[in-house]
Coordinates of C-alpha atoms and ligand atoms in Angstrom, one line a residue:
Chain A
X44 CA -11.6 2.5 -32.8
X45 CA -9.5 3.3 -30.0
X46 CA -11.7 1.3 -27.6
X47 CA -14.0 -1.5 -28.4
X48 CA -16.7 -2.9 -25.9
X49 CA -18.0 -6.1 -27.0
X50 CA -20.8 -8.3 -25.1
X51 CA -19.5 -7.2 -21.5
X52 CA -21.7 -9.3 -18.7
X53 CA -20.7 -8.5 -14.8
X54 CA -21.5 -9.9 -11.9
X55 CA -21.8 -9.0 -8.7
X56 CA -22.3 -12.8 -6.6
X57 CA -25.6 -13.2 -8.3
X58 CA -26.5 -9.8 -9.1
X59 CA -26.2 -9.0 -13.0
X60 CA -25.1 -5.6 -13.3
X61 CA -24.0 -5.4 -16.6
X62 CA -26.3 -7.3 -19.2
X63 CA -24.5 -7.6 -22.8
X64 CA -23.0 -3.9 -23.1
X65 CA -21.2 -3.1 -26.4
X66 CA -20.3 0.1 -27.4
X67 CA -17.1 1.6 -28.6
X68 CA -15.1 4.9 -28.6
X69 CA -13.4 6.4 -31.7
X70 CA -10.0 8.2 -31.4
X71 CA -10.2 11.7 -30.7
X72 CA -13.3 11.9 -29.2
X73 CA -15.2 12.9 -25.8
X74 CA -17.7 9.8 -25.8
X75 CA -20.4 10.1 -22.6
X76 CA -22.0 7.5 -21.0
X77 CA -25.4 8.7 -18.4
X78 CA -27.5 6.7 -16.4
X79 CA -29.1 6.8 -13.2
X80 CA -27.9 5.6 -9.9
X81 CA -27.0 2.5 -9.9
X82 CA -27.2 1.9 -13.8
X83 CA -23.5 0.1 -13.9
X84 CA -21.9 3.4 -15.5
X85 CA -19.5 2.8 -12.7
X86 CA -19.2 -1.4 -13.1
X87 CA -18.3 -0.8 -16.7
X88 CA -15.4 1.4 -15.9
X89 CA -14.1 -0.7 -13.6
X90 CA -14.3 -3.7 -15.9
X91 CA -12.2 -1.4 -18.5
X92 CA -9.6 -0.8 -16.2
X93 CA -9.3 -4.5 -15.5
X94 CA -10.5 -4.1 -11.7
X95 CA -13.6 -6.5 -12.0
X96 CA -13.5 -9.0 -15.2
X97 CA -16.8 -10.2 -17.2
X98 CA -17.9 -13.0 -17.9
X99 CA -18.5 -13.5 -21.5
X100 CA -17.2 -10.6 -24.6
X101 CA -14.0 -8.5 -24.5
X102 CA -12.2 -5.2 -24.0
X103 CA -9.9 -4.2 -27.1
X104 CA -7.6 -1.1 -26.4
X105 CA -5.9 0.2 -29.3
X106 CA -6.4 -3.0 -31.4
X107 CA -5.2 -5.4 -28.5
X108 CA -7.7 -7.8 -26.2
X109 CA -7.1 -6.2 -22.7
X110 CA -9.8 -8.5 -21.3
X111 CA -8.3 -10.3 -18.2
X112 CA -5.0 -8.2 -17.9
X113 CA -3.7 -7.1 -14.8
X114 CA -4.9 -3.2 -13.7
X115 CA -1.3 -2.1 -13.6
X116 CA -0.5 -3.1 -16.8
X117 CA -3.7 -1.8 -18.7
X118 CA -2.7 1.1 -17.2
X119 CA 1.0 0.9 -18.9
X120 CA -0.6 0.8 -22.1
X121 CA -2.1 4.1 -22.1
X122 CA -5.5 3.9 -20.7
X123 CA -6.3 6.1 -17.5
X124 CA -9.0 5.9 -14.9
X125 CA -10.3 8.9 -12.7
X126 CA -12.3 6.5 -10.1
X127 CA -15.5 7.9 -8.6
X128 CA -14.9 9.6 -5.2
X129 CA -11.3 10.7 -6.5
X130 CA -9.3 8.5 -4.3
X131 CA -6.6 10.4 -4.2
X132 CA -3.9 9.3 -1.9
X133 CA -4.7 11.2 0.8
X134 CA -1.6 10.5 3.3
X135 CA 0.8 11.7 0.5
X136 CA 1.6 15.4 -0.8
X137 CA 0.2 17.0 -3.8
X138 CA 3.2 16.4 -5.5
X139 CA 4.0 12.9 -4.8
X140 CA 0.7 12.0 -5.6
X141 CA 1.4 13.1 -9.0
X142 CA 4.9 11.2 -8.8
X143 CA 2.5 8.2 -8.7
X144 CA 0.7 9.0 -11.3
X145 CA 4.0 9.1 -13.8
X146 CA 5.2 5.7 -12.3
X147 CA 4.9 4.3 -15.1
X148 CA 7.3 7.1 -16.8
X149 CA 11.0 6.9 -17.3
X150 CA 12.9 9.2 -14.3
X151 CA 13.6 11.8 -16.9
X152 CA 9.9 12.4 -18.1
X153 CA 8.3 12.9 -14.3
X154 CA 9.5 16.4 -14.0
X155 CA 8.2 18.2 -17.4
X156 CA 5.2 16.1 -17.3
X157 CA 4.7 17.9 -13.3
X158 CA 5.1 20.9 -14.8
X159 CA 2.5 20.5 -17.7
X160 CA -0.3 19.4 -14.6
X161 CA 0.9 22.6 -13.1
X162 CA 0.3 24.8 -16.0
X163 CA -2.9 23.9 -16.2
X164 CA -3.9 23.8 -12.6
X165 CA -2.0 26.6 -11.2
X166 CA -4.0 25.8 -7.7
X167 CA -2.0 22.1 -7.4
X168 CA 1.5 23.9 -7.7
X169 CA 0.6 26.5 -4.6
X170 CA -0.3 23.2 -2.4
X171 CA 2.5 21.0 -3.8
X172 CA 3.7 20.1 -0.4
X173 CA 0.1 19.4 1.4
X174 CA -1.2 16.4 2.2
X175 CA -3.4 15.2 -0.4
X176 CA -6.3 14.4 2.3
X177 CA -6.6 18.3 3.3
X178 CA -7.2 19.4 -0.4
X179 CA -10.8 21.0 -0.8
X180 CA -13.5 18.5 -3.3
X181 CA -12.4 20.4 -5.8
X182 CA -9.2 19.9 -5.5
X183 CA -8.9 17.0 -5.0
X184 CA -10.5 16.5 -8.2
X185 CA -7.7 18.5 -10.2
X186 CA -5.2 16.7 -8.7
X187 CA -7.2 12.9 -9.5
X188 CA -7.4 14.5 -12.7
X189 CA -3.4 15.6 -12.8
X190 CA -2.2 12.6 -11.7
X191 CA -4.3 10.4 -14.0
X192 CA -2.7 12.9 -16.8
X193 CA 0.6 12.0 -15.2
X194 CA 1.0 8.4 -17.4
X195 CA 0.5 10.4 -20.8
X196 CA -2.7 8.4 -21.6
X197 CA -4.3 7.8 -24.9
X198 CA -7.5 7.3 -23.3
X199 CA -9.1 8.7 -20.3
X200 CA -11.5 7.3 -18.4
X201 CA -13.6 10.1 -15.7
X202 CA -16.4 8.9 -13.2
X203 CA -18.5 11.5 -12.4
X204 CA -15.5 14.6 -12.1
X205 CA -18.0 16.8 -11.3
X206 CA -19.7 14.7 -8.1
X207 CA -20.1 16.8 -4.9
X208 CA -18.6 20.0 -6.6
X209 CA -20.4 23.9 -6.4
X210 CA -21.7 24.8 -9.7
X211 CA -18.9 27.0 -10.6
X212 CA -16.5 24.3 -9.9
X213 CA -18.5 21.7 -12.0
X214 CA -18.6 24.0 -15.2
X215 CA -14.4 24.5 -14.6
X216 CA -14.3 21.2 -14.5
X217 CA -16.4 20.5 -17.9
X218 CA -14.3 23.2 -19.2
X219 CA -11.0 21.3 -18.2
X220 CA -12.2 17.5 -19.9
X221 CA -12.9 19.7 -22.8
X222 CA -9.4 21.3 -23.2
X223 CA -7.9 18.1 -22.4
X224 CA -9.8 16.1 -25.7
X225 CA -8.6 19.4 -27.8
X226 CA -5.0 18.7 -26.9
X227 CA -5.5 15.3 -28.4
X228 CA -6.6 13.1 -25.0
X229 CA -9.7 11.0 -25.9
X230 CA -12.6 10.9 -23.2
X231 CA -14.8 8.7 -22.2
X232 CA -17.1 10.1 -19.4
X233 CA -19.2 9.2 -16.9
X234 CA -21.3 11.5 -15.3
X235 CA -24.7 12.2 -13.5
X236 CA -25.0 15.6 -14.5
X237 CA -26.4 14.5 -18.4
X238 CA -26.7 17.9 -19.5
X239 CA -23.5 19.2 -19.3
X240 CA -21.8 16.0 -20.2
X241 CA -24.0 15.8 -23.3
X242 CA -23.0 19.5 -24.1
X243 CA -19.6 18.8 -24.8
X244 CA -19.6 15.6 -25.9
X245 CA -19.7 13.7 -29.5
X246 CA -21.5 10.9 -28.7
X247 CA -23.7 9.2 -25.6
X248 CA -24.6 6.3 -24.6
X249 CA -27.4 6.1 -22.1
X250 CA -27.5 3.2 -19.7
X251 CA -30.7 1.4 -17.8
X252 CA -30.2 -1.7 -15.3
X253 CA -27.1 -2.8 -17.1
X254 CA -27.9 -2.1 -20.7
X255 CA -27.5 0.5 -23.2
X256 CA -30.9 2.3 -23.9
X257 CA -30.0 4.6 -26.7
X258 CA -26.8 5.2 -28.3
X259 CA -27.2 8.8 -30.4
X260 CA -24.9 11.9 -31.3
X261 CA -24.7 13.5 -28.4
X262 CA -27.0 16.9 -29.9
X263 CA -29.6 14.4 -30.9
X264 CA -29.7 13.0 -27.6
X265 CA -30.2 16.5 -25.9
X266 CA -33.2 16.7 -28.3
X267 CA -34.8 13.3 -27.8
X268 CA -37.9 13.2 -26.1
X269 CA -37.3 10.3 -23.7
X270 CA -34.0 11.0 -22.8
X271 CA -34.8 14.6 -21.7
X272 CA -38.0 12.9 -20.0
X273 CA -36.2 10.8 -18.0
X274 CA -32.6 12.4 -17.6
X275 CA -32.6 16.2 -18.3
X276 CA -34.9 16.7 -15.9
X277 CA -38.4 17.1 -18.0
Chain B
X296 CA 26.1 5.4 36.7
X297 CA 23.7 2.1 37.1
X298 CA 21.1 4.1 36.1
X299 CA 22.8 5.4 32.9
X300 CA 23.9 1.8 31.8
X301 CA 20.6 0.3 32.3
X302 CA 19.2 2.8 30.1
X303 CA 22.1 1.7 27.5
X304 CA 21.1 -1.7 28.0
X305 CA 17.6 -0.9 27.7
X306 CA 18.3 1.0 24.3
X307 CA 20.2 -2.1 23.4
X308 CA 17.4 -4.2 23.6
X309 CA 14.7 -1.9 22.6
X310 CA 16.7 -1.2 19.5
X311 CA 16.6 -5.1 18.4
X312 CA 12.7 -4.9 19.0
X313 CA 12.3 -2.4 17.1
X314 CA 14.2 -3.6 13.8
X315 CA 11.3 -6.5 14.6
X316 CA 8.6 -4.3 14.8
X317 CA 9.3 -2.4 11.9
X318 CA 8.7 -5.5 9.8
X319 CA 5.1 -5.8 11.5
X320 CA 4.4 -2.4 11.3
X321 CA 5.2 -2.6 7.6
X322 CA 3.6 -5.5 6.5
X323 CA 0.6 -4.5 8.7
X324 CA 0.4 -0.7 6.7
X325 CA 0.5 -2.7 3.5
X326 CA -1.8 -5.3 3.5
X327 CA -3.5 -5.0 7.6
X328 CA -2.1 -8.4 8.6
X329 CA -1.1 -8.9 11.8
X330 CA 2.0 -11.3 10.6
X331 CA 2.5 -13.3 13.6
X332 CA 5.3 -15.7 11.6
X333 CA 7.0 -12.5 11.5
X334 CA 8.9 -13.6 15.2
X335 CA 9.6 -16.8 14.1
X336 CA 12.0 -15.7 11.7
X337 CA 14.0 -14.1 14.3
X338 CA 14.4 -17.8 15.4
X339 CA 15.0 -18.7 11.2
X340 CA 18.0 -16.0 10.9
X341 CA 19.8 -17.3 14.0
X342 CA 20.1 -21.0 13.0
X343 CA 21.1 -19.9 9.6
X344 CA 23.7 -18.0 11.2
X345 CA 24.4 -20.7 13.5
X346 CA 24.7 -23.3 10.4
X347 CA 27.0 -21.4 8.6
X348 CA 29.2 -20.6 11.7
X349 CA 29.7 -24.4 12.7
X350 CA 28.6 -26.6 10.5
X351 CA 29.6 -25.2 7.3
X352 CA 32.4 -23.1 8.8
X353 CA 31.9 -20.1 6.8
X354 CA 32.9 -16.3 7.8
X355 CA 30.9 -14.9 10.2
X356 CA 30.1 -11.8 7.2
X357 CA 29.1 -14.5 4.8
X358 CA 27.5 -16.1 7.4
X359 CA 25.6 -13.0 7.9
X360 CA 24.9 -12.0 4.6
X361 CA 23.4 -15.6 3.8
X362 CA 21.2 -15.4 6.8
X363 CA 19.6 -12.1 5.8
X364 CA 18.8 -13.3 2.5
X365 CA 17.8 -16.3 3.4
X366 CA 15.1 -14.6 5.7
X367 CA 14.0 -12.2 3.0
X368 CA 13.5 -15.4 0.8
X369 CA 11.1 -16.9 3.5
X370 CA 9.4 -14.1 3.9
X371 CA 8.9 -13.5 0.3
X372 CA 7.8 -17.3 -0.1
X373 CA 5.4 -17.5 3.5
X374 CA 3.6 -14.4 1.5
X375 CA 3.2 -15.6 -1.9
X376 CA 1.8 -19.1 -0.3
X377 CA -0.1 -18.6 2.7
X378 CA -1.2 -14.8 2.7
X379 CA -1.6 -14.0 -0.9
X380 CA -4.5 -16.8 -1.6
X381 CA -6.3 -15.4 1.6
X382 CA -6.4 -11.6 0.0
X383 CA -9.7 -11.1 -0.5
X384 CA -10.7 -13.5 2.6
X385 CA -12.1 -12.6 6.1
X386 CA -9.4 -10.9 8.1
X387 CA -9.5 -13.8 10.9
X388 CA -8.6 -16.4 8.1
X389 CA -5.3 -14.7 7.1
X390 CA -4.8 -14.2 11.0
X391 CA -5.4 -17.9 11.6
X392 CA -3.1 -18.6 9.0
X393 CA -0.1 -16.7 10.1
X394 CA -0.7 -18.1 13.8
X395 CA -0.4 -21.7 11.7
X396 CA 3.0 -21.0 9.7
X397 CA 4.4 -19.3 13.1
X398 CA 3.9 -23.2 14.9
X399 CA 5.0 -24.7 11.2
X400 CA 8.4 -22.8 11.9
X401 CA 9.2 -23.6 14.7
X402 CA 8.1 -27.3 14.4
X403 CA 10.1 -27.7 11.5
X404 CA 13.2 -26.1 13.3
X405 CA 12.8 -28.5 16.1
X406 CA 12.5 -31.5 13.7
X407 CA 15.5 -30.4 11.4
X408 CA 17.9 -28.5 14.4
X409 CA 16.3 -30.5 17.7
X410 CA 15.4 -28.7 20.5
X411 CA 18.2 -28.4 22.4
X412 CA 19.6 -25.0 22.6
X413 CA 22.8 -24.3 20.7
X414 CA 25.5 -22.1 21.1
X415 CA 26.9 -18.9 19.0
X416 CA 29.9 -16.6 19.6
X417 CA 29.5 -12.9 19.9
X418 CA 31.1 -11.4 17.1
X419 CA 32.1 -8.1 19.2
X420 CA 33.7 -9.6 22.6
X421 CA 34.9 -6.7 24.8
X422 CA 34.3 -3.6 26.4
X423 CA 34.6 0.4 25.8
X424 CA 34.7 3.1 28.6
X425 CA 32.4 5.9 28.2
X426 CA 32.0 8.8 30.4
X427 CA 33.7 6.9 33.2
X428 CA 30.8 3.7 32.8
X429 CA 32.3 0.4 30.9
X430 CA 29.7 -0.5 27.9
X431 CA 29.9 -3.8 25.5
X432 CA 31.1 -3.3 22.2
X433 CA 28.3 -5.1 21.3
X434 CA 25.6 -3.3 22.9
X435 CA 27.3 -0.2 21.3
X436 CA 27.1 -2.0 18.0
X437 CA 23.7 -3.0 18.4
X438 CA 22.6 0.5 19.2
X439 CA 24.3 2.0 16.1
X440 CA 23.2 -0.5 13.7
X441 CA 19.7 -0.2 14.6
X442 CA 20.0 3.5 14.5
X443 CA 22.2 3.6 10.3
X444 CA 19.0 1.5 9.3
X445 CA 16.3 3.0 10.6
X446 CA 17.7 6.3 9.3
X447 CA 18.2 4.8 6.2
X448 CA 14.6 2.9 6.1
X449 CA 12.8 6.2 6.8
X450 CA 14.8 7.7 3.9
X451 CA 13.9 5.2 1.7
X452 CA 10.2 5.2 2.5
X453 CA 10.0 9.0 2.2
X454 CA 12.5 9.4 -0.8
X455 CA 12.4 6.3 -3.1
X456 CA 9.9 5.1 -6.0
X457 CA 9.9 1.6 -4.1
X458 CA 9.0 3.9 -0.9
X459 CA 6.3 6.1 -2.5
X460 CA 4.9 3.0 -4.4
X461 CA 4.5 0.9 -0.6
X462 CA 2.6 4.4 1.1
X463 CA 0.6 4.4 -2.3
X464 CA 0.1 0.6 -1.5
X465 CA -0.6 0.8 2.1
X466 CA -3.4 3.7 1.7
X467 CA -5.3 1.8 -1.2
X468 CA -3.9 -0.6 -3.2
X469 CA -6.5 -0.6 -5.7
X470 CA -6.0 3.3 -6.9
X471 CA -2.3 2.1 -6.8
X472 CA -2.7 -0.6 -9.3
X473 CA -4.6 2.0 -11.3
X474 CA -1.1 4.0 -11.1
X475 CA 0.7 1.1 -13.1
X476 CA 1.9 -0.1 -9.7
X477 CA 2.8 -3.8 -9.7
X478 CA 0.9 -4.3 -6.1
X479 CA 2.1 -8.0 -5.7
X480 CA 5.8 -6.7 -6.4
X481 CA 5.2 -3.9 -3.7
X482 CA 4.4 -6.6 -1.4
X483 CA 6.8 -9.1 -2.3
X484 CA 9.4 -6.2 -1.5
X485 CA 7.7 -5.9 1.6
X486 CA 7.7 -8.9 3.1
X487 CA 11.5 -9.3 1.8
X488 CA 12.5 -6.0 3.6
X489 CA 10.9 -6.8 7.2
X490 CA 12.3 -10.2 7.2
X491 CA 15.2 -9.2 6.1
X492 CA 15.3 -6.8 9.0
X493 CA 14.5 -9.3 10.8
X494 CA 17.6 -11.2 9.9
X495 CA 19.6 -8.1 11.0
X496 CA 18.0 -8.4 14.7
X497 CA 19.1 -11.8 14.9
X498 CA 22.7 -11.5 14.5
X499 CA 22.6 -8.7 17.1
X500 CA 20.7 -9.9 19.3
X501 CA 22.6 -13.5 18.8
X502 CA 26.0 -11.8 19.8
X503 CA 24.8 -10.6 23.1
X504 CA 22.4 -13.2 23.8
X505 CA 24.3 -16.0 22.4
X506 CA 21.6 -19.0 23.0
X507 CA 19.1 -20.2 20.4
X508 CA 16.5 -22.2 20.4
X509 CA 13.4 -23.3 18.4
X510 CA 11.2 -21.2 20.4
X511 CA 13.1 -18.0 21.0
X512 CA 10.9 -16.1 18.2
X513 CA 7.3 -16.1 20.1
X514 CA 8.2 -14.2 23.0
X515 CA 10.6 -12.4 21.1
X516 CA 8.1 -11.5 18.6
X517 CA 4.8 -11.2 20.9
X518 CA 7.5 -7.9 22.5
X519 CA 7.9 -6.0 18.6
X520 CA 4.3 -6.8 18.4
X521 CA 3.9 -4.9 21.3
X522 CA 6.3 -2.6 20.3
X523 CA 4.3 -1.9 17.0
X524 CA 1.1 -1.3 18.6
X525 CA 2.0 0.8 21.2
X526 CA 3.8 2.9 18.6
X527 CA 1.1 2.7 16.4
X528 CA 0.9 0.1 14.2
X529 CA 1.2 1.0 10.7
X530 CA 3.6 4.1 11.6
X531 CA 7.5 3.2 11.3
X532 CA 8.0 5.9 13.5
X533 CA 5.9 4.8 16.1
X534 CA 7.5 1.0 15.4
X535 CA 11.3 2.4 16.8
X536 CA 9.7 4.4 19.7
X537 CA 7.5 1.8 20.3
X538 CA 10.6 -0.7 20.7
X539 CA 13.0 1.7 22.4
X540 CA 9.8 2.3 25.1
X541 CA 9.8 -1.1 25.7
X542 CA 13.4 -2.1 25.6
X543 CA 13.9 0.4 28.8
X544 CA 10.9 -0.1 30.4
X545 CA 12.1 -4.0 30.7
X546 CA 15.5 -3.4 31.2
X547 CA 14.6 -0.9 34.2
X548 CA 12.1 -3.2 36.1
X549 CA 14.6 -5.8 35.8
X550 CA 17.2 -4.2 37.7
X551 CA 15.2 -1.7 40.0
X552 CA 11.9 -4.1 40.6
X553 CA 12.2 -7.3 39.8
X554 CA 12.8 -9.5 36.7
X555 CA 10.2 -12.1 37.2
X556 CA 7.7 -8.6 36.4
X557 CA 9.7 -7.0 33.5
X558 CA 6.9 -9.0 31.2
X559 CA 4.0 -7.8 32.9
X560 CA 5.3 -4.1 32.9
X561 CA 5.5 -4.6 29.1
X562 CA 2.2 -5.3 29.0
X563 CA 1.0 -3.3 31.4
X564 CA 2.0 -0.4 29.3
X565 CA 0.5 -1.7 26.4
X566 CA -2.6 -1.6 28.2
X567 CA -2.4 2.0 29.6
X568 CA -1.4 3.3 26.4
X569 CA -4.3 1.8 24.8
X570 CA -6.8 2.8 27.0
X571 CA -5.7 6.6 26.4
X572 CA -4.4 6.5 23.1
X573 CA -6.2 3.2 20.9
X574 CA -4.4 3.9 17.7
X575 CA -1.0 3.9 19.7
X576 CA 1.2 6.7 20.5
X577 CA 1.9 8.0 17.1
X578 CA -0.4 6.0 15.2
X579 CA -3.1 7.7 12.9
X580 CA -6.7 7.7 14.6
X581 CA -8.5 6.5 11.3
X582 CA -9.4 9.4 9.0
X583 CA -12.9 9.8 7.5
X584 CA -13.8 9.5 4.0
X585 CA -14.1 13.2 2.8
Ligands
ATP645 N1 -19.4 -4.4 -4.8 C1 -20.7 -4.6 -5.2 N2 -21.4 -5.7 -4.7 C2 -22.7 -5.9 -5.1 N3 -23.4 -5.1 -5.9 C3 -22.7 -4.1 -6.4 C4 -21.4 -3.7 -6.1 N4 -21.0 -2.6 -6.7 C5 -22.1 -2.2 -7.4 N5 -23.1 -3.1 -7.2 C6 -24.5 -3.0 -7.9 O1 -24.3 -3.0 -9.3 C7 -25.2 -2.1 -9.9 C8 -24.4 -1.1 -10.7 O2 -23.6 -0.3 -9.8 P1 -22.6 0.9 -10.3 O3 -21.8 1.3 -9.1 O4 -21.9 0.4 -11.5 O5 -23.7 2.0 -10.7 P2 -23.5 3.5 -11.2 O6 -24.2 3.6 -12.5 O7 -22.1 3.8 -11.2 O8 -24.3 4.3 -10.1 P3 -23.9 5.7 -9.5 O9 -24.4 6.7 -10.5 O10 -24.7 5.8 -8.2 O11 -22.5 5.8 -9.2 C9 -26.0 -1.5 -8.7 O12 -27.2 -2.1 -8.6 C10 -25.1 -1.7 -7.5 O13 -25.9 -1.9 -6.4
MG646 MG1 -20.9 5.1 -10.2

């Protein structure tokens, strides 16, 4: 397992937004995780990345208890985090928003591993001097999604890529996570849009008020009853 | 000519409020505190300086160098004690604590240093002829000083990891710790640099102004303040415009008005500036959320 989940309970103050949550994600894999608004899909990847901390359970990464440890380090030990809403740095360029995204890299690596995000989003390297904050949605998306590429992660971590984007956008961007897992980066998505995330997905994990509802291969989810009730849109 | 030379002096001046209100603007962009200690170390820097000068008898470049760092220490140590426990508390709490550690300094340098005003040489005595008008070697000193680090400060902000790593930081430190940035490091570095700025204003402005006292930092600092806001606060740009504005602006109503008003006409452009321009004159009006 590359990430294990064990017991996670948040709070918000009083509110208990994440009741008891387990689940893990293998190596290799794109592992989804749907819910409706306001499920916690969001609270749990914040509690990965070592933003908000639970009460009870713990976080392994790669075989090692991250519960508790700083965000920047978490981050140094190969686990990446696309936050919802982007966030990209929008006062800086294109380019130095990438530089950000390799801090953790040694001088030498920056350069090549700028070029790779370029290869693969051509559109970044023609706006490699604008300011972040100008970049269309989707943009800004490839570049959250380049710079989060940027520290070489083992795992990445996406919340809701395809928010806010046109339909032609969203299925380029389905494409993209998919391309990423086959060049060995493991996924863990969150996302709204359950369809698409289930169709190129292993596994899901469907969340409701904090805990996990089903947990299926991500084909038998597309074909369960309830779940296309309720998520899939009848 | 008088013209000309109060416009030198007014650079002169202007310049050491603006090595100030860089350190605001800074620590302001980085974690939105208005630092209000930050004047009081102006006061810190000089009696180090002043220690080592006559009571130790050291060099007046060791003196120096030991008053710069020990101002970067302070301000690395008021940070990590007073401001970083009040992070994630109401704005007006960190506020109320900065107002507290500016009357703890200068307390504290009345008890240990008493507060009588003491006495420091100006390290560059004499004059140069320029253009026909006679200027201090100091003010000339103080004018290219100010301008080597400000160069060299925007350079590093624009250029550097450090640099990149205090924008990243200043714009949302949360995404930035997601970057493998140590944030608390950034900060540390932060409050180090400004003070340590700082520490560099003192000396200059100690060699033409040549008293101390306990109290020299509040109206000393309420002026960068001033200086940072009406640039902009936030923008280290706007800090050294903000300074130079105000550093003329004073120096001219003092010799062609009257110096009992070169406050008020500090102010008084604060004001009007405000009133057409709230985020300061190159300050960034606050972006939407896209
Ligand atoms: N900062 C906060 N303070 C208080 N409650 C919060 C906070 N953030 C989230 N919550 C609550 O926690 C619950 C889970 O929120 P979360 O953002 O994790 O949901 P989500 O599944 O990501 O939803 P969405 O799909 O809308 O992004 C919600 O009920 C939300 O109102
Ligand atoms: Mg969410």
């Amino acid at each position: 397992m590359l990430l294990e989940i064990n017991d996670l309970n948040v709070y918000y103050g009083a509110i208990h937004a994440i009741q008891g949550v387990s689940f893990n994600v293998r190596e290799g894999e794109i592992l989804t995780l749907i819910g409706a608004n306001g499920a916690g899909k969001s609270t749990i990847l914040k509690t990965i990345s070592g933003i908000l901390h639970s009460r009870t359970g713990s976080v392994n990464f790669n075989g090692e208890d991250i519960s508790g440890t700083a965000p920047y380090k978490i981050t140094r030990k190969g686990l990446s985090y696309v936050p919802e809403g982007r966030m990209v740095f929008s006062q800086l360029t294109v380019q130095e928003n990438l530089e950000m995204g390799g801090y953790v890299r040694n001088q030498s690596e920056i350069a090549p591993a700028i070029d790779n995000v370029y290869v693969r989003f051509p559109r970044l390297k023609e706006r490699r001097n604008q300011i972040a904050g100008t970049l269309s949605g989707g943009e800004q998306q490839m570049l959250a999604i380049g710079r989060a590429l940027m520290s070489d992660p083992k795992l990445l971590m996406l919340d809701e890529p395809s928010m806010g984007l046109a339909p032609i956008l969203v299925s380029q961007i389905f494409d993209i996570i998919k391309e990423l897992n086959e060049s060995g980066v493991t996924i863990l998505l969150v996302e709204q849009n359950a369809r698409m995330a289930l169709k190129i997905a292993n596994r899901g994990y469907v969340l409701e008020t904090g805990r996990i509802k089903f947990s299926d291969e991500a084909h038998n989810l597309l074909d369960n009853p309830e779940v296309i009730k309720a998520y899939l849109g009848g | 000519m008088i013209f000309l030379s109060q416009i030198i002096n007014g650079l002169q001046i202007g310049s050491i409020y603006a090595l100030v209100a860089l350190g605001y603007s800074m620590v302001y962009g980085i974690v939105k505190l208005l630092n209000f200690a930050h004047g009081d170390i102006i006061m810190v820097g000089s009696y180090v300086l002043w220690f080592g000068l006559s009571r130790l008898g050291l060099a007046p470049w060791l003196s120096v160098i030991i008053s710069i760092t020990v101002c970067s220490a302070l301000g690395m140590l008021i940070e990590k004690v007073a401001y970083k426990p009040l992070r994630n508390s109401p704005k007006i709490s960190l506020l109320i604590t900065a107002i507290g550690v500016s009357y703890l300094l200068q307390n504290l340098s009345q008890l240990i240093f008493t507060p009588n005003p003491r006495m420091l040489p100006n390290f560059f005595p004499g004059y140069v002829s320029i253009g026909g008008a006679q200027f201090a070697v100091v003010t000339i000193v103080t004018i290219a000083v100010s301008v080597v680090i400000m160069i060299g400060l925007s350079v590093m902000v624009k250029n550097t990891k450090m640099g990149k790593a205090m924008r990243a930081v200043s714009e949302n430190s949360d995404v930035a710790q997601l970057m493998g940035i140590n944030v608390n490091n950034t900060i540390s570095f932060t409050f180090a640099l400004g003070s340590g700025l700082v520490a560099v204003a003192s000396v200059l402005y100690c060699c033409s102004y040549s008293q101390i006292e306990p109290t020299m930092g509040s109206m000393l600092g309420i002026k960068a303040f001033v200086a940072a806001v009406l640039g902009g606060i936030g923008s280290l740009p706007g800090a050294m415009l903000g300074g130079i504005i105000i550093g003329i602006f004073e120096s001219l109503t003092k010799a062609y008005i009257s110096s009992q008003l070169a406050d008020a006409v500090v102010f008084g452009i604060l004001i009007i500036v405000l009133l057409i321009r709230p985020s300061g004159i190159l300050g960034k009006s606050i972006r939407e959320k896209v």
